[in-house]
Coordinates of C-alpha atoms in Angstrom, one line a residue:
M261 CA 13.3 24.6 78.7
E262 CA 16.6 26.5 78.9
Y263 CA 17.1 30.2 79.8
T264 CA 19.8 32.6 78.9
I265 CA 21.3 34.6 81.9
Q266 CA 19.2 37.6 80.9
E267 CA 16.0 35.4 80.8
L268 CA 16.8 33.9 84.1
A269 CA 17.5 37.2 85.7
H270 CA 14.1 38.4 84.5
L271 CA 12.3 35.3 85.6
S272 CA 13.9 35.2 89.2
G273 CA 14.5 38.9 89.9
V274 CA 18.2 38.2 90.5
T275 CA 20.6 40.4 88.7
T276 CA 22.8 39.0 85.9
R277 CA 25.8 40.4 87.9
A278 CA 24.7 38.0 90.9
L279 CA 24.2 35.2 88.6
R280 CA 27.7 35.6 87.2
W281 CA 29.0 35.7 90.7
Y282 CA 27.2 32.5 91.6
D283 CA 28.8 30.9 88.7
K284 CA 32.2 32.1 89.7
I285 CA 31.9 30.7 93.3
G286 CA 30.5 27.4 92.2
L287 CA 27.0 28.1 93.7
L288 CA 25.0 28.0 90.5
R289 CA 26.8 26.6 87.3
P290 CA 25.0 27.0 84.0
S291 CA 23.9 23.7 82.3
G292 CA 25.7 24.8 79.1
R293 CA 26.5 27.6 76.8
T294 CA 25.2 28.9 73.4
D295 CA 27.3 28.8 70.3
G296 CA 28.1 32.4 71.2
G297 CA 29.3 31.5 74.6
Y298 CA 26.4 32.8 76.5
R299 CA 25.3 30.9 79.7
L300 CA 22.3 28.7 79.6
Y301 CA 20.2 27.4 82.6
G302 CA 17.9 24.3 82.5
P303 CA 15.2 23.1 84.9
M304 CA 17.7 21.7 87.4
E305 CA 19.5 25.1 87.7
V306 CA 16.1 26.9 88.1
D307 CA 15.2 24.7 91.0
R308 CA 18.6 25.2 92.6
L309 CA 18.3 28.9 92.2
Q310 CA 14.9 28.7 93.9
N311 CA 16.5 26.9 96.9
I312 CA 19.2 29.5 96.8
L313 CA 16.7 32.3 97.2
Y314 CA 15.0 30.6 100.0
Y315 CA 18.2 30.3 102.0
R316 CA 19.1 33.9 101.2
A317 CA 15.8 35.1 102.4
L318 CA 16.6 33.3 105.8
G319 CA 20.0 35.2 105.9
V320 CA 22.3 32.2 105.2
E321 CA 25.7 32.9 103.8
L322 CA 26.4 31.9 100.2
A323 CA 29.1 29.6 101.1
Q324 CA 27.0 27.7 103.5
I325 CA 24.2 27.5 100.9
R326 CA 26.6 25.9 98.5
E327 CA 27.5 23.3 101.1
F328 CA 23.8 22.5 101.7
L329 CA 22.9 22.2 98.1
D330 CA 26.1 20.2 97.2
D331 CA 25.3 17.7 100.1
P332 CA 23.7 14.5 98.7
S333 CA 21.5 14.4 101.8
F334 CA 20.0 17.8 101.1
D335 CA 16.3 17.8 101.8
C336 CA 14.4 20.2 99.7
I337 CA 11.1 19.5 101.6
A338 CA 12.9 20.4 104.9
V339 CA 13.9 23.7 103.4
L340 CA 10.4 24.4 102.2
R341 CA 9.1 23.7 105.7
D342 CA 11.7 26.0 107.3
H343 CA 10.8 28.7 105.0
L344 CA 7.1 28.3 105.6
S345 CA 7.8 28.5 109.3
N346 CA 9.6 31.8 109.0
L347 CA 6.9 33.2 106.7
E348 CA 4.3 32.2 109.3
A349 CA 6.5 33.9 112.0
E350 CA 6.7 37.1 109.8
R351 CA 2.9 36.9 109.3
D352 CA 2.4 36.8 113.1
R353 CA 4.8 39.7 113.4
V354 CA 3.0 41.8 110.9
Q355 CA -0.3 40.9 112.5
R356 CA 0.9 42.2 115.8
L357 CA 2.1 45.4 114.3
I358 CA -1.3 45.8 112.6
E359 CA -3.2 45.3 115.9
S360 CA -0.8 47.9 117.6
V361 CA -1.4 50.5 114.9
R362 CA -5.1 49.9 115.0
E363 CA -5.1 50.4 118.8
T364 CA -3.3 53.6 118.3
I365 CA -5.8 54.9 115.8
L366 CA -8.7 53.9 117.9
S367 CA -7.2 55.6 120.9
K368 CA -6.6 58.8 119.0
E369 CA -10.1 58.8 117.4
R370 CA -11.6 58.5 120.9
N371 CA -9.2 61.2 122.2
E372 CA -7.7 58.6 124.6
I373 CA -4.2 58.6 125.8
M374 CA -2.2 55.5 125.3
S375 CA -0.4 54.3 128.5
D376 CA 3.4 54.8 128.6
E377 CA 3.7 51.0 128.6
K378 CA 1.8 50.6 125.4
K379 CA 3.8 53.5 123.8
F380 CA 7.0 51.8 124.8
E381 CA 6.0 48.4 123.5
A382 CA 4.9 50.0 120.2
F383 CA 8.5 51.6 120.0
K384 CA 10.2 48.4 120.6
R385 CA 8.2 46.8 117.8
G386 CA 9.3 49.7 115.6
V387 CA 12.9 49.1 116.4
L388 CA 12.7 45.4 115.6
E389 CA 10.8 46.3 112.3
D390 CA 13.5 48.7 111.2
Y391 CA 16.2 46.3 112.1
A392 CA 14.7 43.5 110.3
K393 CA 14.2 45.6 107.2
T394 CA 17.6 47.1 107.2
Y395 CA 20.3 45.2 109.0
E396 CA 19.0 41.6 110.0
T397 CA 20.0 39.8 106.8
E398 CA 23.6 41.0 106.8
S399 CA 23.9 40.7 110.6
R400 CA 22.9 37.1 110.4
A401 CA 25.4 36.5 107.6
K402 CA 28.2 38.1 109.6
Y403 CA 27.5 37.0 113.2
G404 CA 25.3 34.1 112.8
D405 CA 21.7 33.3 113.8
T406 CA 22.4 32.5 117.5
E407 CA 23.9 35.8 118.2
V408 CA 21.3 37.8 116.3
D409 CA 18.5 35.9 118.0
E410 CA 20.0 36.6 121.4
M411 CA 20.2 40.3 120.6
L412 CA 16.5 40.4 119.5
V413 CA 15.5 38.7 122.8
R414 CA 17.4 41.4 124.6
V415 CA 15.7 44.2 122.8
Q416 CA 12.3 42.7 123.5
G417 CA 13.2 42.7 127.2
V418 CA 14.5 46.1 127.5
T419 CA 13.0 48.2 130.2
R420 CA 11.9 51.9 129.8
E421 CA 14.7 53.0 132.1
Q422 CA 17.3 51.2 130.0
Y423 CA 15.9 52.7 126.9
Q424 CA 15.9 56.1 128.3
E425 CA 19.5 55.8 129.4
W426 CA 20.4 54.5 125.9
E427 CA 18.7 57.5 124.3
E428 CA 20.4 59.9 126.7
L429 CA 23.8 58.4 126.1
G430 CA 23.3 58.4 122.3
Q431 CA 22.5 62.1 122.4
E432 CA 25.4 62.9 124.7
I433 CA 27.8 61.1 122.3
L434 CA 26.4 63.1 119.4
E435 CA 26.7 66.4 121.2
K436 CA 30.4 65.7 122.4
L437 CA 31.3 64.5 118.9
S438 CA 30.1 67.7 117.3
A439 CA 31.8 69.7 119.8
A440 CA 35.1 67.8 119.6
V441 CA 35.2 68.0 115.8
S442 CA 34.2 71.8 115.9
A443 CA 37.2 72.4 118.3
G444 CA 39.6 70.3 116.3
D445 CA 40.3 68.0 119.2
N446 CA 42.5 65.0 118.8
P447 CA 40.7 61.6 118.9
A448 CA 43.7 60.2 120.8
G449 CA 43.3 63.0 123.5
E450 CA 41.1 62.9 126.7
V451 CA 38.0 64.1 124.9
G452 CA 38.3 61.1 122.6
K453 CA 38.7 58.8 125.6
E454 CA 35.6 60.3 127.3
I455 CA 33.5 59.7 124.2
V456 CA 34.8 56.2 123.8
D457 CA 33.8 55.4 127.4
L458 CA 30.3 56.8 126.7
H459 CA 30.2 54.8 123.6
R460 CA 31.1 51.6 125.5
R461 CA 28.4 52.2 128.0
W462 CA 25.9 52.9 125.1
L463 CA 26.8 49.5 123.6
T464 CA 26.1 47.7 126.8
V465 CA 23.2 49.5 128.5
M466 CA 20.6 47.3 127.1
G467 CA 22.3 44.1 128.3
D468 CA 24.7 43.2 125.5
R469 CA 27.9 41.8 126.7
Y470 CA 31.0 43.9 125.8
D471 CA 33.4 42.6 123.1
L472 CA 36.6 44.6 122.4
Q473 CA 36.9 43.4 118.8
R474 CA 33.2 43.9 118.1
H475 CA 33.5 47.5 119.4
R476 CA 36.4 48.1 117.1
G477 CA 34.7 46.4 114.1
L478 CA 31.5 48.4 114.7
A479 CA 33.6 51.7 114.8
E480 CA 35.1 50.8 111.4
L481 CA 31.5 50.4 110.0
Y482 CA 30.9 54.1 110.9
V483 CA 33.1 55.2 108.1
Q484 CA 32.6 52.2 105.7
D485 CA 28.8 52.1 105.7
E486 CA 27.2 55.3 104.6
R487 CA 24.1 54.7 106.7
F488 CA 26.2 54.9 109.9
T489 CA 28.2 57.8 108.5
A490 CA 25.0 59.8 107.7
Y491 CA 23.6 59.1 111.2
Y492 CA 26.7 60.5 113.1
D493 CA 27.5 63.2 110.5
R494 CA 24.0 64.6 110.2
E495 CA 24.8 67.7 112.0
R496 CA 28.6 68.0 111.6
P497 CA 30.7 66.2 109.0
G498 CA 33.7 64.3 110.5
C499 CA 31.9 63.0 113.7
A500 CA 31.8 59.4 112.3
R501 CA 35.5 59.4 111.5
F502 CA 36.4 61.1 114.9
L503 CA 34.4 58.3 116.7
R504 CA 36.2 55.7 114.6
D505 CA 39.6 57.0 115.1
A506 CA 39.0 57.4 118.9
V507 CA 37.8 53.9 119.4
I508 CA 40.6 52.3 117.4
H509 CA 43.1 54.4 119.6
W510 CA 41.6 53.7 123.0
V511 CA 40.0 50.2 122.6
T512 CA 43.1 48.0 122.7

């Protein structure tokens, strides 16, 4: 059976725009075309798309997926096993979250007070949940699995003292940014340098190693990614740009 691009998009949940891009980069070529020039996809292409989606779910870059699938020694069974392993890990993570929520509900129903340690563990799970949902796929694609995995391990090992300092530094940065923008300060001035120093400490307080280029790259994201911009500009517009400009000037 053959599918048009519209039919394959409906079947797979992948947009027609993505399918056209996959064709352009040589990741998923159509098996042929209709008399009218429309793309057609056969069973082999459907199977290949399924493998593409498996790898995408694991955060693998498109270029690397193409290398895998074009490799004659490509082992589909191994991919399925890897995917199953990740699904099982996700299931276990969700189960732990369910148990934490259940424990919280029971504590509240019994008018009990959760220990600070349990509250903190619940917080860390929440942070990891939000990261997995919002940033993990793109982070793995950009920085690689090893670096992301190391970062997740560091978050899991964060102490309450480290988290408290991280929170306090973050709040101090927001307050100083708001004051600087309100006062019309220059990011290249002493106020900008002070904020950059705080931001550098904020980046490393949980055990992350400092990387100058990563610092500058992250600062650029603050104005390129609306999620970051919204966070820094939620009280006063211009804070994200001030921080970006200050980092680019002082981190050299």
